CSV table of C-alpha atoms in Angstrom, one decimal:
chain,number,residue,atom,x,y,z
A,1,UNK,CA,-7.3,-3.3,-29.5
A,2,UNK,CA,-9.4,-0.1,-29.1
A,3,UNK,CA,-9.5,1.6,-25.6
A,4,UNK,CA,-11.5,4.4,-24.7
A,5,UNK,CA,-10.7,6.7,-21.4
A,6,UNK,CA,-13.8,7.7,-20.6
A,7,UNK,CA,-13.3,11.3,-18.3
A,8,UNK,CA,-9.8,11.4,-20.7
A,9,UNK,CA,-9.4,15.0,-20.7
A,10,UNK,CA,-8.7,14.7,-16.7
A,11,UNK,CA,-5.3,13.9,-15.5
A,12,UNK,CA,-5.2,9.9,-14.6
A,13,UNK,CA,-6.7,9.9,-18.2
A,14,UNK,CA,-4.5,11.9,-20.0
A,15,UNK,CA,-1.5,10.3,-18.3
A,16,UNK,CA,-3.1,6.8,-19.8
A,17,UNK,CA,-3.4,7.8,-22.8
A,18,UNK,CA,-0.1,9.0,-23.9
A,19,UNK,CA,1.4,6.0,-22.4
A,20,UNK,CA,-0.9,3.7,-24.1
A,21,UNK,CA,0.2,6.0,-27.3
A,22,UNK,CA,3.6,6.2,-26.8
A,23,UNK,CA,4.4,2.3,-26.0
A,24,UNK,CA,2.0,0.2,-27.8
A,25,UNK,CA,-0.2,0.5,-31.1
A,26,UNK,CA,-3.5,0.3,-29.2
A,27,UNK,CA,-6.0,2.9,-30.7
A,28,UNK,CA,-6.5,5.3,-28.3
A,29,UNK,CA,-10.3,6.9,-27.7
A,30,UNK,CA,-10.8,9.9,-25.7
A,31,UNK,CA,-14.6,10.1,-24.3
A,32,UNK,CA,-15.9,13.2,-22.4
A,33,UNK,CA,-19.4,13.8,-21.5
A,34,UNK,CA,-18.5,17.0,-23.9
A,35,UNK,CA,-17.6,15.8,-27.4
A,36,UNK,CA,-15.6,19.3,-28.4
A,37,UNK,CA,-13.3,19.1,-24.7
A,38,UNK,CA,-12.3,15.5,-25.6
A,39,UNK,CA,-11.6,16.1,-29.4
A,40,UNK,CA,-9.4,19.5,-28.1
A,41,UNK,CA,-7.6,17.2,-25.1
A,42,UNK,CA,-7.4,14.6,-28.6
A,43,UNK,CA,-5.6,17.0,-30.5
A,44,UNK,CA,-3.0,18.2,-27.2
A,45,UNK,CA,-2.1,14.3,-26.8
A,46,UNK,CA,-1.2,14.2,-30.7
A,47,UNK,CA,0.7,17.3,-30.1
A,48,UNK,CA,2.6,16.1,-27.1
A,49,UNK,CA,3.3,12.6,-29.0
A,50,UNK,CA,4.1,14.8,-32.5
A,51,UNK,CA,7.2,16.9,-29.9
A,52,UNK,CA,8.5,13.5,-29.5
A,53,UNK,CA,8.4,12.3,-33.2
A,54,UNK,CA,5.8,10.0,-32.1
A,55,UNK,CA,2.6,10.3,-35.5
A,56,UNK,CA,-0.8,9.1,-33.6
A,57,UNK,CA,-3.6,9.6,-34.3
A,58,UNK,CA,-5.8,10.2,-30.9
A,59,UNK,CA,-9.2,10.7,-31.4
A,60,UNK,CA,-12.3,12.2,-29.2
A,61,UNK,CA,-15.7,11.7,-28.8
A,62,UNK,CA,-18.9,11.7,-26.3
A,63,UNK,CA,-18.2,9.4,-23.8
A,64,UNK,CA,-21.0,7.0,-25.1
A,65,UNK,CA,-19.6,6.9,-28.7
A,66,UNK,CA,-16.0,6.0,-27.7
A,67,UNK,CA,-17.7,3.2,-25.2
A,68,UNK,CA,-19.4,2.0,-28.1
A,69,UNK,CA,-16.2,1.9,-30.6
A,70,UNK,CA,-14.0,0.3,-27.8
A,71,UNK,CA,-13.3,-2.9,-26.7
A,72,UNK,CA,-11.8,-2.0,-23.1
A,73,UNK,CA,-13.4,1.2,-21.0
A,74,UNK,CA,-11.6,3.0,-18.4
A,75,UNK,CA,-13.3,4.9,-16.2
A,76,UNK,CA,-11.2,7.9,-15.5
A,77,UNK,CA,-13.8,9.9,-14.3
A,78,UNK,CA,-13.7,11.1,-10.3
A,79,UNK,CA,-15.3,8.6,-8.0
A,80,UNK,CA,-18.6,10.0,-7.1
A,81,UNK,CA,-19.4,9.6,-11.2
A,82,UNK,CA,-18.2,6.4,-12.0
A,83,UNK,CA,-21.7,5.1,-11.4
A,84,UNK,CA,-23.1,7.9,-13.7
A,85,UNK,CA,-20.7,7.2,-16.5
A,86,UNK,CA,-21.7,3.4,-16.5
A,87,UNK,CA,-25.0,4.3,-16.6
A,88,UNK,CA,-24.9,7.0,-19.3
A,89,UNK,CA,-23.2,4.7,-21.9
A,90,UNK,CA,-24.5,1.0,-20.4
A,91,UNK,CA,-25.9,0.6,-23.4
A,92,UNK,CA,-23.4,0.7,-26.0
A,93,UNK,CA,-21.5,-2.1,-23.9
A,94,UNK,CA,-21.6,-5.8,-25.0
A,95,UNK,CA,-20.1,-9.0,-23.3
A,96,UNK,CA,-16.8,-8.5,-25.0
A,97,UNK,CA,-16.5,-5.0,-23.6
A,98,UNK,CA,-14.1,-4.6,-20.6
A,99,UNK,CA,-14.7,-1.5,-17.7
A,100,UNK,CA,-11.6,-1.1,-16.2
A,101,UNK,CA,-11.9,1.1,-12.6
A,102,UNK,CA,-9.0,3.4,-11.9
A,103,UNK,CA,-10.8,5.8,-9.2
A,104,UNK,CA,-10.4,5.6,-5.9
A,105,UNK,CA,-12.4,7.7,-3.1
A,106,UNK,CA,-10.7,9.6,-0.8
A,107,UNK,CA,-11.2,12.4,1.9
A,108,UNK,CA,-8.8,14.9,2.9
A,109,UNK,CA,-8.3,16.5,6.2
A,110,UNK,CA,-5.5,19.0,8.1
A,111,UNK,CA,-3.5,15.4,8.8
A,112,UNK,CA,-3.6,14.1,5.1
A,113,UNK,CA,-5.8,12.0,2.7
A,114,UNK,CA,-8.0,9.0,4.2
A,115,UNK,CA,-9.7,6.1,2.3
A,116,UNK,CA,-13.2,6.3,2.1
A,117,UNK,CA,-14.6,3.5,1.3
A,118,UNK,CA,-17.9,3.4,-0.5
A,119,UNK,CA,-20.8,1.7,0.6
A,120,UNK,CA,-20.9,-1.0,-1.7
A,121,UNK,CA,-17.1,-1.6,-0.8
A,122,UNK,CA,-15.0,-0.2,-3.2
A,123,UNK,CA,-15.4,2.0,-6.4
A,124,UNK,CA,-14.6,-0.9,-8.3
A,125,UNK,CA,-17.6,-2.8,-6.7
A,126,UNK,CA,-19.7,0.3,-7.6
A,127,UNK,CA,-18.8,0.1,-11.3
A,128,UNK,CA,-19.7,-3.5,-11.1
A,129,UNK,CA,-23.0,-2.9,-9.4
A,130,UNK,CA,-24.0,-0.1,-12.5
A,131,UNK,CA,-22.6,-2.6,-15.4
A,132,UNK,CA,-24.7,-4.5,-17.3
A,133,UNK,CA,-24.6,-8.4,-15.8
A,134,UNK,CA,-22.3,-9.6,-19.1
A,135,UNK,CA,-19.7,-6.5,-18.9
A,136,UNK,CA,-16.5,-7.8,-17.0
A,137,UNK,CA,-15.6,-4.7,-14.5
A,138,UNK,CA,-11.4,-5.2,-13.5
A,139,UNK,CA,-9.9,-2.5,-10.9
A,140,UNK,CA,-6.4,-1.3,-12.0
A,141,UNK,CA,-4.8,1.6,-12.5
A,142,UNK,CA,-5.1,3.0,-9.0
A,143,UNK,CA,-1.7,4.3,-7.4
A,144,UNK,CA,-0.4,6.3,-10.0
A,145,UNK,CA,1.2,9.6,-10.1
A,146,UNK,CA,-0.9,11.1,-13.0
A,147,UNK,CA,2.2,13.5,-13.4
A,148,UNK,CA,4.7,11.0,-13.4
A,149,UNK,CA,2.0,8.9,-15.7
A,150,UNK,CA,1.6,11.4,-18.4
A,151,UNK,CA,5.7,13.0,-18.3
A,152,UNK,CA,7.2,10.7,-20.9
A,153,UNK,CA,10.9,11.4,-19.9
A,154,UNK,CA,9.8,10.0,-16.5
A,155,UNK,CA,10.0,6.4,-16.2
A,156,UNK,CA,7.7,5.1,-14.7
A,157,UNK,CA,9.3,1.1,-12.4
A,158,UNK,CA,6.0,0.9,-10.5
A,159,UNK,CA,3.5,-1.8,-10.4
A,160,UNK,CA,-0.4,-1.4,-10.7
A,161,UNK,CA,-2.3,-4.2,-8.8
A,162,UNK,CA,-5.6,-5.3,-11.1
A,163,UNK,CA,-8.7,-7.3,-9.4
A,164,UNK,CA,-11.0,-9.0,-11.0
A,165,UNK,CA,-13.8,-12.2,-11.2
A,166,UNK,CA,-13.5,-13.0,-14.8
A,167,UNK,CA,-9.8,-14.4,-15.6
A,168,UNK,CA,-9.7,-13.6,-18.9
A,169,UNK,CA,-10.5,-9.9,-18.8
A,170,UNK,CA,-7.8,-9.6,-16.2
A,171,UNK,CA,-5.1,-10.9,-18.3
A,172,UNK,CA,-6.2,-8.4,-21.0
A,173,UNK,CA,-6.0,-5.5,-18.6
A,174,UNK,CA,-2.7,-7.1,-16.7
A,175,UNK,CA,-1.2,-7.3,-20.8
A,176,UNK,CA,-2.2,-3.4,-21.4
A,177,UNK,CA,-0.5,-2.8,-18.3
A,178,UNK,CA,2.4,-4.7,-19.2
A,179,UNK,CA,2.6,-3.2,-22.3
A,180,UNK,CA,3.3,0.3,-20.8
A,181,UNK,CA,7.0,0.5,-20.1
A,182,UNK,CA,8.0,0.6,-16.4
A,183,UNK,CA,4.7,-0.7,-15.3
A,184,UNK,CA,4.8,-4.2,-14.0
A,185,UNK,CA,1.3,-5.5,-13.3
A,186,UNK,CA,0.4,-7.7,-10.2
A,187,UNK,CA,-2.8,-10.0,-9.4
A,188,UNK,CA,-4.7,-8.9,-6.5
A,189,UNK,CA,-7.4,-11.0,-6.5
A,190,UNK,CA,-11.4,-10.7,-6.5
A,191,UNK,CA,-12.9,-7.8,-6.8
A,192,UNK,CA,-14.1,-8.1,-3.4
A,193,UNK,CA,-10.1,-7.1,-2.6
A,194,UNK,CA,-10.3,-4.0,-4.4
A,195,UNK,CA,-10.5,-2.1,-1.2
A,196,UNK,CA,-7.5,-2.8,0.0
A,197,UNK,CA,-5.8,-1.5,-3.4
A,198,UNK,CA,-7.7,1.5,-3.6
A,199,UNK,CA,-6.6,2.3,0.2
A,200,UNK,CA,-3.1,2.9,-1.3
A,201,UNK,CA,-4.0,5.9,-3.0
A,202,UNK,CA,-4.2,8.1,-0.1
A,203,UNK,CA,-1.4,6.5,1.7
A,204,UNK,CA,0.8,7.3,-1.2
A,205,UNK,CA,-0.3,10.7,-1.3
A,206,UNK,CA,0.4,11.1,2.5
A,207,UNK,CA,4.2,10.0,2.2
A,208,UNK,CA,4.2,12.3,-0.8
A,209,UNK,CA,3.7,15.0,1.8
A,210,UNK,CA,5.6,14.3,4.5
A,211,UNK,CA,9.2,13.3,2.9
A,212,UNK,CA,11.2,15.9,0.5
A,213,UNK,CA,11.6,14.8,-3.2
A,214,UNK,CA,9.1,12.1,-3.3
A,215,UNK,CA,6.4,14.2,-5.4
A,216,UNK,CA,5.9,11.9,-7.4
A,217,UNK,CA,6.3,9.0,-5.5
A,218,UNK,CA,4.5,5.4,-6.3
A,219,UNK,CA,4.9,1.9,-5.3
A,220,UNK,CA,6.3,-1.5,-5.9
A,221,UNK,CA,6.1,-5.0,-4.3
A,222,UNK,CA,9.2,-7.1,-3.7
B,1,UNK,CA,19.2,1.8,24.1
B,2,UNK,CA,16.8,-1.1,25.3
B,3,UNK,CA,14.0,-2.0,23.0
B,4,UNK,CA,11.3,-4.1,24.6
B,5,UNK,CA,9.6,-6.5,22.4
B,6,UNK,CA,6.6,-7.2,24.3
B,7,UNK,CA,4.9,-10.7,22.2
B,8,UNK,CA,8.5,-11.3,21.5
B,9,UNK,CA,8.0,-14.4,21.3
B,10,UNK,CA,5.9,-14.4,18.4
B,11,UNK,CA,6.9,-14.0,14.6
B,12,UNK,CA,7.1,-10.2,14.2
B,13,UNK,CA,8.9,-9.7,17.6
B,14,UNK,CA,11.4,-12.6,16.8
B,15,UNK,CA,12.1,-10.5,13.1
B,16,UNK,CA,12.7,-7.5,15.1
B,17,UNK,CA,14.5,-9.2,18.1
B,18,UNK,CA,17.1,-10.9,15.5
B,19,UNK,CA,17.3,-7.8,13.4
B,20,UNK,CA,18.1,-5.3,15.8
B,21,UNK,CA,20.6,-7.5,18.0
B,22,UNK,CA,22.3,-8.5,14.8
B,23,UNK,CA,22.1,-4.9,13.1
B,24,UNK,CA,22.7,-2.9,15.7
B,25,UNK,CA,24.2,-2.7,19.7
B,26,UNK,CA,20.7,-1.9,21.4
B,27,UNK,CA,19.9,-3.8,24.2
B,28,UNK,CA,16.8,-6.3,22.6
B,29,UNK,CA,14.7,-7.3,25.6
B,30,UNK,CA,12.0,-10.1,24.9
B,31,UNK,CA,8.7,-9.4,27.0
B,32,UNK,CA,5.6,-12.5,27.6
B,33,UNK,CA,3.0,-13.4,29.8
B,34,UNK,CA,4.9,-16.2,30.5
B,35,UNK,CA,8.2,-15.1,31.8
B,36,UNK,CA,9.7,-18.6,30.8
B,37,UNK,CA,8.2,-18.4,27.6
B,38,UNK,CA,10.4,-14.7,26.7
B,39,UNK,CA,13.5,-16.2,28.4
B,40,UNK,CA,13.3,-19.6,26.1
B,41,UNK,CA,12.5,-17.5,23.2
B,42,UNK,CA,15.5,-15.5,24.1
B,43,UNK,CA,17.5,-18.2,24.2
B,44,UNK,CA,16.7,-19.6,21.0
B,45,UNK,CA,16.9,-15.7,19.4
B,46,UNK,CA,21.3,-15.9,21.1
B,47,UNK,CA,21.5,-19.8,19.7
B,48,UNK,CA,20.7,-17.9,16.1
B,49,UNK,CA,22.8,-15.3,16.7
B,50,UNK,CA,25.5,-17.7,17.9
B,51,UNK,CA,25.1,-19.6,15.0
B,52,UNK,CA,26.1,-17.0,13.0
B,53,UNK,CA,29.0,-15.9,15.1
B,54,UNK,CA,27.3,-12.7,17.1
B,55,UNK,CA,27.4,-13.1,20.8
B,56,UNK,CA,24.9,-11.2,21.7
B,57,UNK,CA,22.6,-11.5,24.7
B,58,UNK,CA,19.1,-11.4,24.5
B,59,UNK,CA,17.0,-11.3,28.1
B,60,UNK,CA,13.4,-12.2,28.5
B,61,UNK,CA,11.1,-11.0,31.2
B,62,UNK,CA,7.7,-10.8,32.2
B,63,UNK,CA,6.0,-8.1,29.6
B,64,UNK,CA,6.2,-5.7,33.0
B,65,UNK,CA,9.8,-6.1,33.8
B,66,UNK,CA,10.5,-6.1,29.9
B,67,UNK,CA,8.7,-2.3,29.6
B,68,UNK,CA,9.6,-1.3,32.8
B,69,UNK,CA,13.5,-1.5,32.0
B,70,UNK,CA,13.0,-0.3,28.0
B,71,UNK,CA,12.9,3.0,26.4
B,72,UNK,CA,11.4,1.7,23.5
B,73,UNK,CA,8.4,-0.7,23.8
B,74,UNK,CA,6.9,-2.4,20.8
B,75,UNK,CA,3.2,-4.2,21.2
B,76,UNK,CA,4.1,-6.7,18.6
B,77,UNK,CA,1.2,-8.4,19.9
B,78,UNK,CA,-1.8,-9.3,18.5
B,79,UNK,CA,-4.1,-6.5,17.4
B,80,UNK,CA,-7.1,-7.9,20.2
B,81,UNK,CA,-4.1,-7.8,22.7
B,82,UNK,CA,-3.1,-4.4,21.9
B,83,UNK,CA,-5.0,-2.7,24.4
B,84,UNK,CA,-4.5,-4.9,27.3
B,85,UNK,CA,-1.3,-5.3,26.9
B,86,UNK,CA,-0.6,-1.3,26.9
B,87,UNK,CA,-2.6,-1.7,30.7
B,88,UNK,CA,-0.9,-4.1,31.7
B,89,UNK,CA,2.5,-2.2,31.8
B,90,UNK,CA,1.1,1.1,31.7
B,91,UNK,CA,2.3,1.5,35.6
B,92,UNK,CA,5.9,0.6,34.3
B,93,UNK,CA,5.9,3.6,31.1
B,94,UNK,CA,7.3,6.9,31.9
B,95,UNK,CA,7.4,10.0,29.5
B,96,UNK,CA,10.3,9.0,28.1
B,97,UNK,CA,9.4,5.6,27.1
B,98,UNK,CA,8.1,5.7,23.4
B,99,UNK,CA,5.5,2.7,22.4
B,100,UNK,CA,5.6,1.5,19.2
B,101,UNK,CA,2.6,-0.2,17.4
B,102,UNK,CA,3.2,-2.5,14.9
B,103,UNK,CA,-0.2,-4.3,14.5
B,104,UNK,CA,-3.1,-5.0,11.7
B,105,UNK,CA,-6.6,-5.8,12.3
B,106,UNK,CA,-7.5,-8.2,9.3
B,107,UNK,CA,-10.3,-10.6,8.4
B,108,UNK,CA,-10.2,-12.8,6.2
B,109,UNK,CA,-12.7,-14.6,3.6
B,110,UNK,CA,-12.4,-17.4,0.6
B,111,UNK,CA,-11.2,-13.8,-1.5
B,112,UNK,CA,-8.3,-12.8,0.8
B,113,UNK,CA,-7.6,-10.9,3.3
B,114,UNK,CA,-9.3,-7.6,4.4
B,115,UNK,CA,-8.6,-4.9,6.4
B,116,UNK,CA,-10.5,-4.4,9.7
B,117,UNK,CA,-10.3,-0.8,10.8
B,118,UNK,CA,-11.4,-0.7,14.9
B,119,UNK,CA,-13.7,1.8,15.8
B,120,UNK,CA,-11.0,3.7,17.4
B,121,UNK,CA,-9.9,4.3,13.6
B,122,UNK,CA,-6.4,2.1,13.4
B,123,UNK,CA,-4.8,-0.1,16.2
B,124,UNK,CA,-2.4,2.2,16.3
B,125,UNK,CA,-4.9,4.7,18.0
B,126,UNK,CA,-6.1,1.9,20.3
B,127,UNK,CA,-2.7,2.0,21.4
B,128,UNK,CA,-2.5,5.7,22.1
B,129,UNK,CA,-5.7,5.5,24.2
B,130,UNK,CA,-5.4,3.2,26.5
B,131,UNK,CA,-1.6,4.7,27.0
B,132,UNK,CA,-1.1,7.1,29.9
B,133,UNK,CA,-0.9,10.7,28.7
B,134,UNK,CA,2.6,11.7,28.8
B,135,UNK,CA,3.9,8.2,26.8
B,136,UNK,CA,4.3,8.8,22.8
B,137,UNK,CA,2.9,6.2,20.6
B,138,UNK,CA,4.5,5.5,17.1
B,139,UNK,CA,3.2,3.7,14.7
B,140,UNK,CA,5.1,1.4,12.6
B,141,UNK,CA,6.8,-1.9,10.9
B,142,UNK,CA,3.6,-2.9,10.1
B,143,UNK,CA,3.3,-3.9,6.7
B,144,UNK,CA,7.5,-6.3,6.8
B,145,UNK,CA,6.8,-9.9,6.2
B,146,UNK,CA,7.7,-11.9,9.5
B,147,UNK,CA,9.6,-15.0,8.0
B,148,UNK,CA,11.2,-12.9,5.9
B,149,UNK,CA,12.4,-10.3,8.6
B,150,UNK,CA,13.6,-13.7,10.8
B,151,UNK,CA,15.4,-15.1,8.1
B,152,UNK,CA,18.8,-13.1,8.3
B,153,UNK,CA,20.0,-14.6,4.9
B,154,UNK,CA,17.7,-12.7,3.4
B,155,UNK,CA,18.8,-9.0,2.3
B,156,UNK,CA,14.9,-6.7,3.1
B,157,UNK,CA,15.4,-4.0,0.4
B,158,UNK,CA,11.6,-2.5,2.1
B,159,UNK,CA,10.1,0.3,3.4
B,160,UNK,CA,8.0,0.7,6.9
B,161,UNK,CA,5.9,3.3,7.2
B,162,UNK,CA,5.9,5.5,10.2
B,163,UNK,CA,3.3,7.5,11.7
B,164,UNK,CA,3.2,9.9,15.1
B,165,UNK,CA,2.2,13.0,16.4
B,166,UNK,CA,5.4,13.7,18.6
B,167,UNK,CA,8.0,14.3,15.8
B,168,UNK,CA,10.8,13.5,18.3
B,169,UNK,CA,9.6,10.0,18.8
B,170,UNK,CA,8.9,9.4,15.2
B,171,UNK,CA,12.4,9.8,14.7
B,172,UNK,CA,13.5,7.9,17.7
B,173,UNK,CA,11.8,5.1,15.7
B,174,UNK,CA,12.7,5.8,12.5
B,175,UNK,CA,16.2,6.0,13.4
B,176,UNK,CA,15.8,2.3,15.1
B,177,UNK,CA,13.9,1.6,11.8
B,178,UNK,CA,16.9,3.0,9.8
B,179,UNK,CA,19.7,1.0,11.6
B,180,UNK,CA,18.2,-2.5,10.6
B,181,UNK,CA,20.0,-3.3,7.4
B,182,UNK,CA,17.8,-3.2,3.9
B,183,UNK,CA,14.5,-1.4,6.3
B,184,UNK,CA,14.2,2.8,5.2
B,185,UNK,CA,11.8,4.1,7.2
B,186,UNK,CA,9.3,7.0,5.4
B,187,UNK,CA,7.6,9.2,7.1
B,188,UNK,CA,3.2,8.6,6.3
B,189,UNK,CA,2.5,11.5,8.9
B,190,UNK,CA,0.0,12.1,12.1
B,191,UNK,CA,-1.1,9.3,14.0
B,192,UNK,CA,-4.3,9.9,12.3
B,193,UNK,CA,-3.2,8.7,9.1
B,194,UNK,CA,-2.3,5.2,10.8
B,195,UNK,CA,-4.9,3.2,8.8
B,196,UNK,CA,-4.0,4.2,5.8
B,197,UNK,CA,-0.7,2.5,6.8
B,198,UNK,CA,-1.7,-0.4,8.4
B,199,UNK,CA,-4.1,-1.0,5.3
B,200,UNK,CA,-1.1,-2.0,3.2
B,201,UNK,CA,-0.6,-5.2,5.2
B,202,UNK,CA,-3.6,-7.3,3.9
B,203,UNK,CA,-3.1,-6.2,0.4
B,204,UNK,CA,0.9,-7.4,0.6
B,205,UNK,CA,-0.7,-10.6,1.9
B,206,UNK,CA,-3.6,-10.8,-0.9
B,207,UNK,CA,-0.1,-10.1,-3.5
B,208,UNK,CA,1.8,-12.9,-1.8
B,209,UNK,CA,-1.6,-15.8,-2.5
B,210,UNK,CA,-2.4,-14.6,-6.2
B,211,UNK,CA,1.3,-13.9,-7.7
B,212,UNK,CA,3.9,-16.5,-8.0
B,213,UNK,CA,6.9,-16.5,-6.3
B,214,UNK,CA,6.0,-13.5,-4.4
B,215,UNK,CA,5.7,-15.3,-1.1
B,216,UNK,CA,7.2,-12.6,1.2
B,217,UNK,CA,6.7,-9.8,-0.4
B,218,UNK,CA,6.7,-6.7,0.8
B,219,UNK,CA,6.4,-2.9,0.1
B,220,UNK,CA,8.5,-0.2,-1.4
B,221,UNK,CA,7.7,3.3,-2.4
B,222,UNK,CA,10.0,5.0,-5.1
């Protein structure tokens, strides 16, 4: 399977990537809306991979080639340009292509980070609302530490929830998940209860904050 | 100490009531409306107990007595009860009493459930404004599964999230949180980052639907 991390040079998407690298034989496609940043962020994952005897080939492109050479699509741009990015490369997507919706939007203040939740509901909802009707859109990816994502001698024993309306993209996202060691994946429902996973983002980052050596910190349901 | 569970008679008061009187030596009063209704509850909560060789008494009261003689108070009341119930003993608090806020506003739809933040920005805050000046409000076991907190064979292994502006009654609470066997108590911050807290509680319940097996789930951060 191909997968492109659109926004790959940033640091949910780097994380992604070398997981998606180093644990499975997915072929990994880094899209920026600058061709030359994602071909040099390319060449740093290789490098990073090479350290740990790991020969991949990681490639980068303009966001709207590696949409069009992928068959799942994950937005790892900041929230307020997920809508953008759909829009910019809407047309190299087909009904087989998969978005996938990591970003969450959040506000910080003096007290911590709060959810803010988008008008139409959720980011997720607003990558749905810019996708072309026959593009499945699946939230997943959320909660993660995108240092403890992208250090290898971490593991990683957290879970990602994924939403979704069409069953059958899920379980593809839920298997590339799953296919990352240490990352269990968990069904959340609908995409109209992506709010409530994107709302764990800041809360994460909140107990981050407030208790000694959990930096890094994620979670897990049991 | 004496730890008032005012709604004790309803699912999360009876988990707390049976945890802390079979965890711990704190007093556990059970507060109602109904004064029969907390005394019969209380009874039942000893029979339990008794059944598993603790003798332990368990009072219930009027929620006024129950608050008045407590210096821990927990609204484990519904969350459109929260802020009458905090008048309705507010005569009884004193500034060394510490309320504790355990409840969610949710709605839910054919998708799941939601979260329903009050306009007062978490019921947690609803709680601290309707309480007189000089009483602390904490917010906290929020997001613990009620049948599986009032099921004593079954080992927690969770986390509950505390939040609270007066750092001496966060860890009053967090202590109480501590002592109950399997429960760690984190720390998520200010009062105003309660919603992000009392978010998690719909999403644990959206988990529990969609995932097998998963029926009592609840949340850990690592």
């Amino acid at each position: 399977m191909r997968i492109a991390l659109l926004g790959g040079t940033g640091d949910i998407g780097q994380g992604l990537a070398l997981r998606w690298a180093y644990d499975t034989d997915h072929e990994v496609l880094i899209g920026s809306r600058d061709a030359e940043k994602a071909r040099t962020a390319a060449e740093s994952y290789e490098t990073e991979l090479d350290s740990r005897g790991v020969d991949r080939t990681v490639n980068g492109f303009a966001n709207e080639m590696a949409a069009d050479r992928a068959d799942v699509v994950v937005l790892a741009v900041p929230p307020y340009h997920v809508g953008d990015t759909v829009d910019s490369v809407a047309g190299k997507l087909d009904e087989d292509t998969i978005l996938v919706s990591p970003a969450v939007g959040m506000k910080g203040d003096e007290d911590g980070m709060h959810y803010h939740r988008p008008g139409a509901g959720s980011v997720t909802a607003i990558a749905a609302e810019a996708a072309p009707d026959d593009v499945s859109v699946v939230g997943a990816f959320h909660n993660l530490s995108a240092d403890r994502l992208a250090n290898l001698d971490v593991a990683l024993d957290l879970d990602t929830l994924v939403v979704g309306d069409d069953p059958d993209a899920k379980d593809i996202v839920r298997r590339l998940a799953d296919e990352i060691e240490g990352l269990r994946s968990l069904d959340a429902g609908p995409l109209a209860n992506a709010a409530e996973v994107e709302s764990v983002t800041p809360l994460v980052i909140n107990i981050a904050r407030y208790n000694d050596g959990m930096h890094d910190v994620g979670v897990t349901f049991e």
